Amino acid sequence: GQAGAVRHGISKALTRFEPELRGVLKKGGFLTRDARTVERKKYGKA
């Protein structure tokens, strides 16, 4: 959700300023983007 997106954004910003943090953040799963998207609306449904 939004909290995960904020966490991801802050983690990416941190790696820009402190590149040595990348390994730790990657191991913690903070740099992995959640690729799921909202399914589109379908016509003819209530």
mmCIF file of N, CA and C in Angstrom:
data_model
loop_
_atom_site.group_PDB
_atom_site.id
_atom_site.type_symbol
_atom_site.label_atom_id
_atom_site.label_comp_id
_atom_site.label_asym_id
_atom_site.label_seq_id
_atom_site.Cartn_x
_atom_site.Cartn_y
_atom_site.Cartn_z
ATOM 1 N N GLY A 1 0.815 -1.195 0.000
ATOM 2 C CA GLY A 1 0.000 0.000 0.000
ATOM 3 C C GLY A 1 0.859 1.260 0.000
ATOM 4 N N GLN A 2 0.284 2.327 0.483
ATOM 5 C CA GLN A 2 0.997 3.603 0.496
ATOM 6 C C GLN A 2 2.202 3.561 1.425
ATOM 7 N N ALA A 3 2.057 2.874 2.561
ATOM 8 C CA ALA A 3 3.180 2.800 3.509
ATOM 9 C C ALA A 3 4.376 2.111 2.859
ATOM 10 N N GLY A 4 4.108 1.060 2.100
ATOM 11 C CA GLY A 4 5.181 0.357 1.398
ATOM 12 C C GLY A 4 5.835 1.227 0.340
ATOM 13 N N ALA A 5 5.024 2.047 -0.329
ATOM 14 C CA ALA A 5 5.558 2.945 -1.355
ATOM 15 C C ALA A 5 6.456 4.012 -0.732
ATOM 16 N N VAL A 6 6.042 4.535 0.420
ATOM 17 C CA VAL A 6 6.853 5.531 1.123
ATOM 18 C C VAL A 6 8.162 4.896 1.579
ATOM 19 N N ARG A 7 8.067 3.692 2.130
ATOM 20 C CA ARG A 7 9.257 2.958 2.582
ATOM 21 C C ARG A 7 10.230 2.748 1.426
ATOM 22 N N HIS A 8 9.688 2.370 0.266
ATOM 23 C CA HIS A 8 10.509 2.142 -0.918
ATOM 24 C C HIS A 8 11.181 3.435 -1.376
ATOM 25 N N GLY A 9 10.425 4.534 -1.382
ATOM 26 C CA GLY A 9 10.968 5.823 -1.807
ATOM 27 C C GLY A 9 12.073 6.321 -0.896
ATOM 28 N N ILE A 10 11.863 6.204 0.414
ATOM 29 C CA ILE A 10 12.881 6.634 1.379
ATOM 30 C C ILE A 10 14.131 5.771 1.239
ATOM 31 N N SER A 11 13.944 4.480 1.040
ATOM 32 C CA SER A 11 15.082 3.573 0.880
ATOM 33 C C SER A 11 15.899 3.929 -0.354
ATOM 34 N N LYS A 12 15.207 4.249 -1.459
ATOM 35 C CA LYS A 12 15.919 4.623 -2.684
ATOM 36 C C LYS A 12 16.676 5.932 -2.498
ATOM 37 N N ALA A 13 16.071 6.882 -1.776
ATOM 38 C CA ALA A 13 16.742 8.155 -1.511
ATOM 39 C C ALA A 13 17.978 7.932 -0.639
ATOM 40 N N LEU A 14 17.861 7.061 0.358
ATOM 41 C CA LEU A 14 19.000 6.763 1.236
ATOM 42 C C LEU A 14 20.167 6.177 0.449
ATOM 43 N N THR A 15 19.875 5.296 -0.510
ATOM 44 C CA THR A 15 20.959 4.682 -1.286
ATOM 45 C C THR A 15 21.639 5.699 -2.195
ATOM 46 N N ARG A 16 20.930 6.766 -2.577
ATOM 47 C CA ARG A 16 21.557 7.823 -3.379
ATOM 48 C C ARG A 16 22.628 8.542 -2.572
ATOM 49 N N PHE A 17 22.324 8.803 -1.294
ATOM 50 C CA PHE A 17 23.248 9.555 -0.442
ATOM 51 C C PHE A 17 24.283 8.663 0.234
ATOM 52 N N GLU A 18 23.896 7.422 0.543
ATOM 53 C CA GLU A 18 24.798 6.475 1.217
ATOM 54 C C GLU A 18 24.802 5.152 0.446
ATOM 55 N N PRO A 19 25.577 5.051 -0.634
ATOM 56 C CA PRO A 19 25.555 3.837 -1.463
ATOM 57 C C PRO A 19 25.903 2.555 -0.704
ATOM 58 N N GLU A 20 26.665 2.667 0.394
ATOM 59 C CA GLU A 20 27.042 1.449 1.130
ATOM 60 C C GLU A 20 25.855 0.831 1.882
ATOM 61 N N LEU A 21 24.747 1.557 2.009
ATOM 62 C CA LEU A 21 23.548 1.009 2.664
ATOM 63 C C LEU A 21 22.771 0.063 1.747
ATOM 64 N N ARG A 22 23.096 0.083 0.449
ATOM 65 C CA ARG A 22 22.324 -0.687 -0.530
ATOM 66 C C ARG A 22 22.201 -2.169 -0.180
ATOM 67 N N GLY A 23 23.318 -2.795 0.215
ATOM 68 C CA GLY A 23 23.289 -4.224 0.537
ATOM 69 C C GLY A 23 22.353 -4.540 1.685
ATOM 70 N N VAL A 24 22.403 -3.730 2.725
ATOM 71 C CA VAL A 24 21.551 -3.944 3.901
ATOM 72 C C VAL A 24 20.078 -3.769 3.536
ATOM 73 N N LEU A 25 19.775 -2.702 2.798
ATOM 74 C CA LEU A 25 18.385 -2.432 2.425
ATOM 75 C C LEU A 25 17.850 -3.502 1.478
ATOM 76 N N LYS A 26 18.689 -3.961 0.557
ATOM 77 C CA LYS A 26 18.265 -4.987 -0.392
ATOM 78 C C LYS A 26 17.966 -6.297 0.334
ATOM 79 N N LYS A 27 18.815 -6.638 1.297
ATOM 80 C CA LYS A 27 18.617 -7.863 2.075
ATOM 81 C C LYS A 27 17.313 -7.793 2.869
ATOM 82 N N GLY A 28 16.968 -6.586 3.331
ATOM 83 C CA GLY A 28 15.725 -6.390 4.077
ATOM 84 C C GLY A 28 14.495 -6.290 3.195
ATOM 85 N N GLY A 29 14.683 -6.258 1.874
ATOM 86 C CA GLY A 29 13.559 -6.201 0.939
ATOM 87 C C GLY A 29 12.989 -4.808 0.738
ATOM 88 N N PHE A 30 13.749 -3.775 1.126
ATOM 89 C CA PHE A 30 13.246 -2.408 1.028
ATOM 90 C C PHE A 30 13.383 -1.829 -0.371
ATOM 91 N N LEU A 31 14.208 -2.419 -1.224
ATOM 92 C CA LEU A 31 14.437 -1.861 -2.560
ATOM 93 C C LEU A 31 13.630 -2.580 -3.633
ATOM 94 N N THR A 32 12.837 -3.574 -3.225
ATOM 95 C CA THR A 32 12.046 -4.326 -4.187
ATOM 96 C C THR A 32 10.692 -3.650 -4.363
ATOM 97 N N ARG A 33 10.363 -3.294 -5.602
ATOM 98 C CA ARG A 33 9.082 -2.640 -5.878
ATOM 99 C C ARG A 33 7.987 -3.694 -5.976
ATOM 100 N N ASP A 34 6.832 -3.410 -5.370
ATOM 101 C CA ASP A 34 5.672 -4.290 -5.472
ATOM 102 C C ASP A 34 5.011 -4.012 -6.823
ATOM 103 N N ALA A 35 5.122 -4.947 -7.750
ATOM 104 C CA ALA A 35 4.695 -4.713 -9.134
ATOM 105 C C ALA A 35 3.196 -4.897 -9.352
ATOM 106 N N ARG A 36 2.461 -5.253 -8.298
ATOM 107 C CA ARG A 36 1.020 -5.461 -8.477
ATOM 108 C C ARG A 36 0.320 -4.149 -8.817
ATOM 109 N N THR A 37 -0.653 -4.235 -9.715
ATOM 110 C CA THR A 37 -1.429 -3.053 -10.103
ATOM 111 C C THR A 37 -2.918 -3.359 -9.949
ATOM 112 N N VAL A 38 -3.732 -2.313 -9.961
ATOM 113 C CA VAL A 38 -5.175 -2.467 -9.830
ATOM 114 C C VAL A 38 -5.721 -3.043 -11.129
ATOM 115 N N GLU A 39 -6.597 -4.037 -11.003
ATOM 116 C CA GLU A 39 -7.207 -4.632 -12.183
ATOM 117 C C GLU A 39 -8.199 -3.638 -12.793
ATOM 118 N N ARG A 40 -8.220 -3.555 -14.118
ATOM 119 C CA ARG A 40 -9.069 -2.565 -14.779
ATOM 120 C C ARG A 40 -10.553 -2.909 -14.622
ATOM 121 N N LYS A 41 -11.370 -1.872 -14.723
ATOM 122 C CA LYS A 41 -12.820 -2.058 -14.644
ATOM 123 C C LYS A 41 -13.311 -2.726 -15.927
ATOM 124 N N LYS A 42 -14.313 -3.581 -15.779
ATOM 125 C CA LYS A 42 -14.867 -4.270 -16.942
ATOM 126 C C LYS A 42 -16.302 -3.802 -17.154
ATOM 127 N N TYR A 43 -16.636 -3.542 -18.397
ATOM 128 C CA TYR A 43 -17.993 -3.087 -18.687
ATOM 129 C C TYR A 43 -18.975 -4.244 -18.534
ATOM 130 N N GLY A 44 -20.238 -3.906 -18.272
ATOM 131 C CA GLY A 44 -21.274 -4.917 -18.141
ATOM 132 C C GLY A 44 -21.348 -5.541 -16.759
ATOM 133 N N LYS A 45 -20.566 -5.063 -15.819
ATOM 134 C CA LYS A 45 -20.605 -5.593 -14.453
ATOM 135 C C LYS A 45 -21.313 -4.588 -13.548
ATOM 136 N N ALA A 46 -21.960 -5.091 -12.509
ATOM 137 C CA ALA A 46 -22.687 -4.206 -11.589
ATOM 138 C C ALA A 46 -21.741 -3.391 -10.737
#
